[in-house]
Amino acid sequence: MLTRADIGVIGGSGFYSLLDDAEEIQLSTPYGPPSDVVTVGRIGSRSVAFIPRHGRDHRFPPHRIPYRANLWALRSLGVRQVLAPSAVGSLRAEHGPGAIVVPDQLVDRTSGRAQTYYDAGGAVHVSFSDPYCPSGRAVAVEAARSGGWETVDGGTLVVIEGPRFSTRAESRWFASNGWTIVGMTGFPESILARELALCYTSLSLVTDHDAGVEAGEGVTHEEVLKFFAQNVARMRTLVADTVEALPTERTCSCGSALDGLKLPFELP
Ligand SMILES: [Zn+2]
């Protein structure tokens, strides 16, 4: 394969126009096709592969996204660092719509999703105590601050199964645990990245307050999409700034995530 990329972006459909000299590539993986054709192009001096997480026509709800195929496809193109912009609800009154949270912890409340590549051929236990890349996080926080965003450095993302939103009781429970934001796609995307020894950084845009935090009618999908659409141009700039500032050589430990483990197959 001739087309290569260093950095992967898994994001919403507003991100295509990020890329110069874009080329579309149809990829297949042992886990089926990714969410859509992969677009490979450049941002400044960096080569970037982009996958629309839900497909271009938003046909995959969060629990049906082919997460394993998406990460596998990126790695097979040479990608070693992944940025994951997404929309989230805030569990904190002080962080409202328009804040960018770069989480450093995660709680998995999903169920029934394929969450490992190592299903057969021996157990592979990967460390996940710190689920996000420290280098990528630092770069993302700096890029968000420089871009004038209200930026939250750290915090816990709780990933729910969806596609429904939280009840008020669930939302209050999440908040009372000290968790920061709630989303539907941050897992298993993050663990699958780790299982392929990729760097993974979440750029979470708060689109609303979660049900237990606000007194109103609760979140609607329409509100989330509207807010995201209003902010997509700024998010594109933030993703581009982050991509350009990512290290060209990795010094974090993400690339060593599989050292000493016996893998049942070779990574792409
Ligand atoms: Zn890393």
PDB file of C-alpha atoms and ligand atoms in Angstrom:
ATOM      1  CA  MET A   1       0.000   0.000   0.000  1.00  0.00           C
ATOM      2  CA  LEU A   2       1.436   3.335  -1.057  1.00  0.00           C
ATOM      3  CA  THR A   3      -0.770   5.791   0.764  1.00  0.00           C
ATOM      4  CA  ARG A   4       0.381   6.328   4.332  1.00  0.00           C
ATOM      5  CA  ALA A   5      -0.603   8.582   7.185  1.00  0.00           C
ATOM      6  CA  ASP A   6       0.965   9.403  10.572  1.00  0.00           C
ATOM      7  CA  ILE A   7      -2.038  10.778  12.359  1.00  0.00           C
ATOM      8  CA  GLY A   8      -5.606   9.522  12.463  1.00  0.00           C
ATOM      9  CA  VAL A   9      -8.696  11.599  13.159  1.00  0.00           C
ATOM     10  CA  ILE A  10     -11.977   9.877  13.994  1.00  0.00           C
ATOM     11  CA  GLY A  11     -14.677  12.490  13.998  1.00  0.00           C
ATOM     12  CA  GLY A  12     -17.915  13.935  12.774  1.00  0.00           C
ATOM     13  CA  SER A  13     -18.755  14.564   9.159  1.00  0.00           C
ATOM     14  CA  GLY A  14     -17.849  18.257   9.301  1.00  0.00           C
ATOM     15  CA  PHE A  15     -14.174  17.385   9.199  1.00  0.00           C
ATOM     16  CA  TYR A  16     -13.586  16.491   5.532  1.00  0.00           C
ATOM     17  CA  SER A  17     -12.565  19.962   4.542  1.00  0.00           C
ATOM     18  CA  LEU A  18      -9.648  19.703   6.971  1.00  0.00           C
ATOM     19  CA  LEU A  19      -7.532  17.915   4.437  1.00  0.00           C
ATOM     20  CA  ASP A  20      -5.526  19.142   1.452  1.00  0.00           C
ATOM     21  CA  ASP A  21      -4.819  16.814  -1.495  1.00  0.00           C
ATOM     22  CA  ALA A  22      -7.339  14.377  -0.090  1.00  0.00           C
ATOM     23  CA  GLU A  23      -7.492  10.860  -1.453  1.00  0.00           C
ATOM     24  CA  GLU A  24     -10.258   8.406  -0.639  1.00  0.00           C
ATOM     25  CA  ILE A  25      -9.313   4.842   0.169  1.00  0.00           C
ATOM     26  CA  GLN A  26     -11.595   1.860   0.490  1.00  0.00           C
ATOM     27  CA  LEU A  27     -10.140  -0.440   3.125  1.00  0.00           C
ATOM     28  CA  SER A  28     -11.110  -3.846   4.368  1.00  0.00           C
ATOM     29  CA  THR A  29      -9.988  -5.313   7.681  1.00  0.00           C
ATOM     30  CA  PRO A  30     -10.331  -8.673   9.468  1.00  0.00           C
ATOM     31  CA  TYR A  31     -13.177  -6.937  11.347  1.00  0.00           C
ATOM     32  CA  GLY A  32     -15.069  -5.835   8.269  1.00  0.00           C
ATOM     33  CA  PRO A  33     -15.006  -2.437   6.593  1.00  0.00           C
ATOM     34  CA  PRO A  34     -14.487   0.770   8.630  1.00  0.00           C
ATOM     35  CA  SER A  35     -17.359   3.225   9.096  1.00  0.00           C
ATOM     36  CA  ASP A  36     -16.728   4.667   5.635  1.00  0.00           C
ATOM     37  CA  VAL A  37     -14.038   5.279   3.048  1.00  0.00           C
ATOM     38  CA  VAL A  38     -10.921   6.664   4.702  1.00  0.00           C
ATOM     39  CA  THR A  39      -9.810  10.087   3.494  1.00  0.00           C
ATOM     40  CA  VAL A  40      -6.058  10.625   3.520  1.00  0.00           C
ATOM     41  CA  GLY A  41      -4.519  14.049   2.989  1.00  0.00           C
ATOM     42  CA  ARG A  42      -2.346  16.687   4.588  1.00  0.00           C
ATOM     43  CA  ILE A  43      -2.667  19.267   7.300  1.00  0.00           C
ATOM     44  CA  GLY A  44       0.403  21.458   7.037  1.00  0.00           C
ATOM     45  CA  SER A  45       3.376  19.102   7.025  1.00  0.00           C
ATOM     46  CA  ARG A  46       1.482  16.178   8.577  1.00  0.00           C
ATOM     47  CA  SER A  47      -0.186  13.299   6.759  1.00  0.00           C
ATOM     48  CA  VAL A  48      -3.606  12.561   8.197  1.00  0.00           C
ATOM     49  CA  ALA A  49      -6.187   9.825   7.737  1.00  0.00           C
ATOM     50  CA  PHE A  50      -9.764  10.718   8.534  1.00  0.00           C
ATOM     51  CA  ILE A  51     -12.658   8.367   9.317  1.00  0.00           C
ATOM     52  CA  PRO A  52     -16.183   9.669   9.959  1.00  0.00           C
ATOM     53  CA  ARG A  53     -17.058   7.715  13.084  1.00  0.00           C
ATOM     54  CA  HIS A  54     -20.763   7.327  12.283  1.00  0.00           C
ATOM     55  CA  GLY A  55     -20.306   7.072   8.506  1.00  0.00           C
ATOM     56  CA  ARG A  56     -20.893   9.993   6.153  1.00  0.00           C
ATOM     57  CA  ASP A  57     -24.637   9.592   6.313  1.00  0.00           C
ATOM     58  CA  HIS A  58     -24.546   8.984  10.078  1.00  0.00           C
ATOM     59  CA  ARG A  59     -25.821   5.459   9.581  1.00  0.00           C
ATOM     60  CA  PHE A  60     -24.043   3.902  12.577  1.00  0.00           C
ATOM     61  CA  PRO A  61     -25.482   4.693  16.012  1.00  0.00           C
ATOM     62  CA  PRO A  62     -22.851   4.663  18.796  1.00  0.00           C
ATOM     63  CA  HIS A  63     -23.416   1.014  19.747  1.00  0.00           C
ATOM     64  CA  ARG A  64     -23.124  -0.149  16.108  1.00  0.00           C
ATOM     65  CA  ILE A  65     -19.945   1.677  15.072  1.00  0.00           C
ATOM     66  CA  PRO A  66     -17.320  -0.749  13.701  1.00  0.00           C
ATOM     67  CA  TYR A  67     -14.745   0.407  16.257  1.00  0.00           C
ATOM     68  CA  ARG A  68     -12.323  -2.481  15.687  1.00  0.00           C
ATOM     69  CA  ALA A  69     -12.310  -1.974  11.922  1.00  0.00           C
ATOM     70  CA  ASN A  70     -11.770   1.786  12.288  1.00  0.00           C
ATOM     71  CA  LEU A  71      -8.678   1.521  14.495  1.00  0.00           C
ATOM     72  CA  TRP A  72      -7.279  -1.415  12.514  1.00  0.00           C
ATOM     73  CA  ALA A  73      -7.707   0.525   9.259  1.00  0.00           C
ATOM     74  CA  LEU A  74      -5.867   3.531  10.695  1.00  0.00           C
ATOM     75  CA  ARG A  75      -2.976   1.438  11.961  1.00  0.00           C
ATOM     76  CA  SER A  76      -2.702  -0.358   8.628  1.00  0.00           C
ATOM     77  CA  LEU A  77      -2.159   3.040   6.975  1.00  0.00           C
ATOM     78  CA  GLY A  78       0.783   3.729   9.300  1.00  0.00           C
ATOM     79  CA  VAL A  79      -1.123   5.846  11.812  1.00  0.00           C
ATOM     80  CA  ARG A  80       0.361   5.835  15.312  1.00  0.00           C
ATOM     81  CA  GLN A  81      -1.406   8.830  16.908  1.00  0.00           C
ATOM     82  CA  VAL A  82      -5.182   9.200  16.960  1.00  0.00           C
ATOM     83  CA  LEU A  83      -7.279  12.271  17.764  1.00  0.00           C
ATOM     84  CA  ALA A  84     -10.898  11.706  18.665  1.00  0.00           C
ATOM     85  CA  PRO A  85     -13.129  14.785  18.609  1.00  0.00           C
ATOM     86  CA  SER A  86     -16.628  14.110  19.897  1.00  0.00           C
ATOM     87  CA  ALA A  87     -19.717  15.712  21.426  1.00  0.00           C
ATOM     88  CA  VAL A  88     -20.353  15.157  25.127  1.00  0.00           C
ATOM     89  CA  GLY A  89     -22.759  16.206  27.854  1.00  0.00           C
ATOM     90  CA  SER A  90     -21.399  17.977  30.920  1.00  0.00           C
ATOM     91  CA  LEU A  91     -21.946  16.637  34.429  1.00  0.00           C
ATOM     92  CA  ARG A  92     -20.671  19.899  35.948  1.00  0.00           C
ATOM     93  CA  ALA A  93     -22.677  23.091  36.203  1.00  0.00           C
ATOM     94  CA  GLU A  94     -19.465  25.114  35.792  1.00  0.00           C
ATOM     95  CA  HIS A  95     -18.574  23.569  32.391  1.00  0.00           C
ATOM     96  CA  GLY A  96     -21.338  24.480  29.963  1.00  0.00           C
ATOM     97  CA  PRO A  97     -21.802  24.274  26.201  1.00  0.00           C
ATOM     98  CA  GLY A  98     -18.704  25.333  24.296  1.00  0.00           C
ATOM     99  CA  ALA A  99     -16.143  24.031  26.771  1.00  0.00           C
ATOM    100  CA  ILE A 100     -13.459  21.650  25.510  1.00  0.00           C
ATOM    101  CA  VAL A 101     -12.634  18.845  27.907  1.00  0.00           C
ATOM    102  CA  VAL A 102      -9.479  16.796  27.377  1.00  0.00           C
ATOM    103  CA  PRO A 103     -10.223  13.888  29.726  1.00  0.00           C
ATOM    104  CA  ASP A 104      -7.543  11.905  31.517  1.00  0.00           C
ATOM    105  CA  GLN A 105      -9.792   9.149  32.879  1.00  0.00           C
ATOM    106  CA  LEU A 106     -12.658   7.024  31.671  1.00  0.00           C
ATOM    107  CA  VAL A 107     -15.470   4.923  33.110  1.00  0.00           C
ATOM    108  CA  ASP A 108     -17.009   2.268  30.876  1.00  0.00           C
ATOM    109  CA  ARG A 109     -20.768   1.888  31.255  1.00  0.00           C
ATOM    110  CA  THR A 110     -21.280   0.273  27.837  1.00  0.00           C
ATOM    111  CA  SER A 111     -22.435  -3.300  27.416  1.00  0.00           C
ATOM    112  CA  GLY A 112     -22.245  -5.854  24.663  1.00  0.00           C
ATOM    113  CA  ARG A 113     -19.752  -4.021  22.448  1.00  0.00           C
ATOM    114  CA  ALA A 114     -16.800  -5.866  20.919  1.00  0.00           C
ATOM    115  CA  GLN A 115     -14.045  -4.324  23.035  1.00  0.00           C
ATOM    116  CA  THR A 116     -10.930  -6.356  22.276  1.00  0.00           C
ATOM    117  CA  TYR A 117      -8.866  -7.652  19.369  1.00  0.00           C
ATOM    118  CA  TYR A 118      -7.582 -10.511  21.535  1.00  0.00           C
ATOM    119  CA  ASP A 119     -10.619 -12.769  21.534  1.00  0.00           C
ATOM    120  CA  ALA A 120      -8.817 -16.013  20.804  1.00  0.00           C
ATOM    121  CA  GLY A 121      -5.339 -17.502  20.741  1.00  0.00           C
ATOM    122  CA  GLY A 122      -4.394 -16.679  24.344  1.00  0.00           C
ATOM    123  CA  ALA A 123      -5.042 -13.933  26.860  1.00  0.00           C
ATOM    124  CA  VAL A 124      -3.559 -10.505  26.224  1.00  0.00           C
ATOM    125  CA  HIS A 125      -4.032  -8.178  29.196  1.00  0.00           C
ATOM    126  CA  VAL A 126      -3.223  -4.602  28.272  1.00  0.00           C
ATOM    127  CA  SER A 127      -2.665  -1.909  30.901  1.00  0.00           C
ATOM    128  CA  PHE A 128      -5.345   0.775  30.753  1.00  0.00           C
ATOM    129  CA  SER A 129      -4.813   2.592  34.047  1.00  0.00           C
ATOM    130  CA  ASP A 130      -4.190   5.812  32.128  1.00  0.00           C
ATOM    131  CA  PRO A 131      -6.346   5.472  29.044  1.00  0.00           C
ATOM    132  CA  TYR A 132      -5.159   8.576  27.187  1.00  0.00           C
ATOM    133  CA  CYS A 133      -1.839   9.574  25.657  1.00  0.00           C
ATOM    134  CA  PRO A 134      -0.079  12.091  27.950  1.00  0.00           C
ATOM    135  CA  SER A 135       1.716  13.783  25.032  1.00  0.00           C
ATOM    136  CA  GLY A 136      -1.426  14.081  22.950  1.00  0.00           C
ATOM    137  CA  ARG A 137      -3.343  15.441  25.938  1.00  0.00           C
ATOM    138  CA  ALA A 138      -0.769  18.142  26.619  1.00  0.00           C
ATOM    139  CA  VAL A 139      -0.772  19.218  22.968  1.00  0.00           C
ATOM    140  CA  ALA A 140      -4.583  19.248  22.797  1.00  0.00           C
ATOM    141  CA  VAL A 141      -4.925  21.312  25.978  1.00  0.00           C
ATOM    142  CA  GLU A 142      -2.404  23.861  24.728  1.00  0.00           C
ATOM    143  CA  ALA A 143      -4.092  24.071  21.300  1.00  0.00           C
ATOM    144  CA  ALA A 144      -7.528  24.567  22.871  1.00  0.00           C
ATOM    145  CA  ARG A 145      -6.273  27.276  25.229  1.00  0.00           C
ATOM    146  CA  SER A 146      -4.447  29.059  22.404  1.00  0.00           C
ATOM    147  CA  GLY A 147      -7.641  28.898  20.344  1.00  0.00           C
ATOM    148  CA  GLY A 148      -9.550  30.754  23.031  1.00  0.00           C
ATOM    149  CA  TRP A 149     -11.672  27.818  24.163  1.00  0.00           C
ATOM    150  CA  GLU A 150     -12.747  27.375  27.747  1.00  0.00           C
ATOM    151  CA  THR A 151     -10.467  24.385  28.299  1.00  0.00           C
ATOM    152  CA  VAL A 152     -10.705  21.706  30.951  1.00  0.00           C
ATOM    153  CA  ASP A 153      -7.400  19.865  31.423  1.00  0.00           C
ATOM    154  CA  GLY A 154      -8.344  16.407  32.696  1.00  0.00           C
ATOM    155  CA  GLY A 155     -11.561  14.922  33.956  1.00  0.00           C
ATOM    156  CA  THR A 156     -13.428  11.654  33.729  1.00  0.00           C
ATOM    157  CA  LEU A 157     -15.479  10.677  30.700  1.00  0.00           C
ATOM    158  CA  VAL A 158     -18.226   8.178  31.465  1.00  0.00           C
ATOM    159  CA  VAL A 159     -19.232   6.274  28.340  1.00  0.00           C
ATOM    160  CA  ILE A 160     -22.823   5.057  28.292  1.00  0.00           C
ATOM    161  CA  GLU A 161     -24.254   2.439  25.976  1.00  0.00           C
ATOM    162  CA  GLY A 162     -26.906   4.674  24.411  1.00  0.00           C
ATOM    163  CA  PRO A 163     -28.418   5.361  22.065  1.00  0.00           C
ATOM    164  CA  ARG A 164     -30.710   6.842  24.709  1.00  0.00           C
ATOM    165  CA  PHE A 165     -29.512   9.673  26.906  1.00  0.00           C
ATOM    166  CA  SER A 166     -29.111   9.341  30.697  1.00  0.00           C
ATOM    167  CA  THR A 167     -31.989   9.471  33.142  1.00  0.00           C
ATOM    168  CA  ARG A 168     -31.787  12.247  35.708  1.00  0.00           C
ATOM    169  CA  ALA A 169     -30.952   9.701  38.420  1.00  0.00           C
ATOM    170  CA  GLU A 170     -28.114   8.195  36.382  1.00  0.00           C
ATOM    171  CA  SER A 171     -26.811  11.620  35.569  1.00  0.00           C
ATOM    172  CA  ARG A 172     -26.859  12.712  39.228  1.00  0.00           C
ATOM    173  CA  TRP A 173     -25.128   9.481  40.175  1.00  0.00           C
ATOM    174  CA  PHE A 174     -22.392  10.062  37.585  1.00  0.00           C
ATOM    175  CA  ALA A 175     -21.906  13.621  38.853  1.00  0.00           C
ATOM    176  CA  SER A 176     -21.856  12.513  42.500  1.00  0.00           C
ATOM    177  CA  ASN A 177     -18.986  10.164  41.659  1.00  0.00           C
ATOM    178  CA  GLY A 178     -16.969  13.160  40.591  1.00  0.00           C
ATOM    179  CA  TRP A 179     -17.147  12.315  36.880  1.00  0.00           C
ATOM    180  CA  THR A 180     -16.989  15.198  34.435  1.00  0.00           C
ATOM    181  CA  ILE A 181     -18.603  14.433  31.074  1.00  0.00           C
ATOM    182  CA  VAL A 182     -20.779  11.762  29.499  1.00  0.00           C
ATOM    183  CA  GLY A 183     -20.571  10.396  25.951  1.00  0.00           C
ATOM    184  CA  MET A 184     -21.367   7.296  23.893  1.00  0.00           C
ATOM    185  CA  THR A 185     -18.333   6.613  21.689  1.00  0.00           C
ATOM    186  CA  GLY A 186     -15.210   7.033  23.856  1.00  0.00           C
ATOM    187  CA  PHE A 187     -15.223   3.323  24.621  1.00  0.00           C
ATOM    188  CA  PRO A 188     -14.209   0.892  23.185  1.00  0.00           C
ATOM    189  CA  GLU A 189     -12.452   3.288  20.780  1.00  0.00           C
ATOM    190  CA  SER A 190      -9.844   4.169  23.415  1.00  0.00           C
ATOM    191  CA  ILE A 191      -9.042   0.621  24.533  1.00  0.00           C
ATOM    192  CA  LEU A 192      -8.841  -0.637  20.960  1.00  0.00           C
ATOM    193  CA  ALA A 193      -6.318   2.105  20.227  1.00  0.00           C
ATOM    194  CA  ARG A 194      -4.298   0.987  23.258  1.00  0.00           C
ATOM    195  CA  GLU A 195      -4.511  -2.656  22.143  1.00  0.00           C
ATOM    196  CA  LEU A 196      -2.855  -1.588  18.888  1.00  0.00           C
ATOM    197  CA  ALA A 197      -0.226   0.483  20.749  1.00  0.00           C
ATOM    198  CA  LEU A 198      -1.599   3.720  19.313  1.00  0.00           C
ATOM    199  CA  CYS A 199      -1.668   7.099  21.054  1.00  0.00           C
ATOM    200  CA  TYR A 200      -5.261   8.181  21.643  1.00  0.00           C
ATOM    201  CA  THR A 201      -6.459  11.649  22.658  1.00  0.00           C
ATOM    202  CA  SER A 202     -10.051  12.755  23.188  1.00  0.00           C
ATOM    203  CA  LEU A 203     -11.136  16.305  22.321  1.00  0.00           C
ATOM    204  CA  SER A 204     -14.578  16.471  23.893  1.00  0.00           C
ATOM    205  CA  LEU A 205     -16.832  19.399  23.005  1.00  0.00           C
ATOM    206  CA  VAL A 206     -19.536  20.016  25.589  1.00  0.00           C
ATOM    207  CA  THR A 207     -22.819  20.495  23.732  1.00  0.00           C
ATOM    208  CA  ASP A 208     -25.216  20.494  26.682  1.00  0.00           C
ATOM    209  CA  HIS A 209     -25.637  19.815  30.365  1.00  0.00           C
ATOM    210  CA  ASP A 210     -26.618  16.228  31.111  1.00  0.00           C
ATOM    211  CA  ALA A 211     -30.114  15.519  32.435  1.00  0.00           C
ATOM    212  CA  GLY A 212     -29.318  15.606  36.138  1.00  0.00           C
ATOM    213  CA  VAL A 213     -27.435  18.888  35.984  1.00  0.00           C
ATOM    214  CA  GLU A 214     -30.099  21.087  34.411  1.00  0.00           C
ATOM    215  CA  ALA A 215     -33.653  21.746  35.421  1.00  0.00           C
ATOM    216  CA  GLY A 216     -35.109  21.815  31.880  1.00  0.00           C
ATOM    217  CA  GLU A 217     -36.589  19.134  29.663  1.00  0.00           C
ATOM    218  CA  GLY A 218     -33.384  17.158  29.282  1.00  0.00           C
ATOM    219  CA  VAL A 219     -31.153  16.655  26.269  1.00  0.00           C
ATOM    220  CA  THR A 220     -32.520  16.171  22.774  1.00  0.00           C
ATOM    221  CA  HIS A 221     -30.575  14.838  19.811  1.00  0.00           C
ATOM    222  CA  GLU A 222     -31.645  17.867  17.787  1.00  0.00           C
ATOM    223  CA  GLU A 223     -30.081  20.274  20.289  1.00  0.00           C
ATOM    224  CA  VAL A 224     -26.826  18.348  20.287  1.00  0.00           C
ATOM    225  CA  LEU A 225     -26.579  18.297  16.483  1.00  0.00           C
ATOM    226  CA  LYS A 226     -27.472  21.983  16.210  1.00  0.00           C
ATOM    227  CA  PHE A 227     -24.850  23.020  18.718  1.00  0.00           C
ATOM    228  CA  PHE A 228     -22.220  20.804  17.119  1.00  0.00           C
ATOM    229  CA  ALA A 229     -22.996  22.244  13.672  1.00  0.00           C
ATOM    230  CA  GLN A 230     -22.597  25.784  15.014  1.00  0.00           C
ATOM    231  CA  ASN A 231     -19.156  24.923  16.358  1.00  0.00           C
ATOM    232  CA  VAL A 232     -17.836  22.645  13.641  1.00  0.00           C
ATOM    233  CA  ALA A 233     -15.663  25.283  11.957  1.00  0.00           C
ATOM    234  CA  ARG A 234     -13.958  26.118  15.250  1.00  0.00           C
ATOM    235  CA  MET A 235     -13.545  22.419  16.014  1.00  0.00           C
ATOM    236  CA  ARG A 236     -11.885  21.898  12.636  1.00  0.00           C
ATOM    237  CA  THR A 237      -9.388  24.612  13.475  1.00  0.00           C
ATOM    238  CA  LEU A 238      -8.733  23.056  16.875  1.00  0.00           C
ATOM    239  CA  VAL A 239      -8.175  19.604  15.373  1.00  0.00           C
ATOM    240  CA  ALA A 240      -5.852  21.053  12.729  1.00  0.00           C
ATOM    241  CA  ASP A 241      -3.852  23.013  15.335  1.00  0.00           C
ATOM    242  CA  THR A 242      -3.554  19.886  17.479  1.00  0.00           C
ATOM    243  CA  VAL A 243      -2.481  17.720  14.545  1.00  0.00           C
ATOM    244  CA  GLU A 244       0.269  20.143  13.589  1.00  0.00           C
ATOM    245  CA  ALA A 245       1.582  20.295  17.172  1.00  0.00           C
ATOM    246  CA  LEU A 246       1.683  16.535  17.801  1.00  0.00           C
ATOM    247  CA  PRO A 247       5.205  15.177  18.222  1.00  0.00           C
ATOM    248  CA  THR A 248       6.827  13.728  15.102  1.00  0.00           C
ATOM    249  CA  GLU A 249       8.604  11.101  17.213  1.00  0.00           C
ATOM    250  CA  ARG A 250       6.688   9.445  20.023  1.00  0.00           C
ATOM    251  CA  THR A 251       8.317   9.593  23.470  1.00  0.00           C
ATOM    252  CA  CYS A 252       5.225   8.492  25.458  1.00  0.00           C
ATOM    253  CA  SER A 253       4.698   4.906  26.589  1.00  0.00           C
ATOM    254  CA  CYS A 254       1.704   4.197  24.292  1.00  0.00           C
ATOM    255  CA  GLY A 255       3.933   2.532  21.693  1.00  0.00           C
ATOM    256  CA  SER A 256       5.207   0.097  24.330  1.00  0.00           C
ATOM    257  CA  ALA A 257       1.724  -0.994  25.446  1.00  0.00           C
ATOM    258  CA  LEU A 258       2.239  -4.494  24.050  1.00  0.00           C
ATOM    259  CA  ASP A 259       5.878  -5.020  25.035  1.00  0.00           C
ATOM    260  CA  GLY A 260       6.427  -8.453  26.555  1.00  0.00           C
ATOM    261  CA  LEU A 261       2.962  -9.692  25.587  1.00  0.00           C
ATOM    262  CA  LYS A 262       2.513 -12.655  23.301  1.00  0.00           C
ATOM    263  CA  LEU A 263       0.140 -11.621  20.542  1.00  0.00           C
ATOM    264  CA  PRO A 264      -1.927 -14.169  18.625  1.00  0.00           C
ATOM    265  CA  PHE A 265      -1.356 -12.311  15.357  1.00  0.00           C
ATOM    266  CA  GLU A 266       0.840  -9.647  13.829  1.00  0.00           C
ATOM    267  CA  LEU A 267      -0.325  -6.060  13.949  1.00  0.00           C
ATOM    268  CA  PRO A 268      -0.813  -4.293  10.635  1.00  0.00           C
TER     269      PRO A 268
HETATM  270 ZN    ZN B   1       1.132   8.366  23.327  1.00  0.00          ZN
END
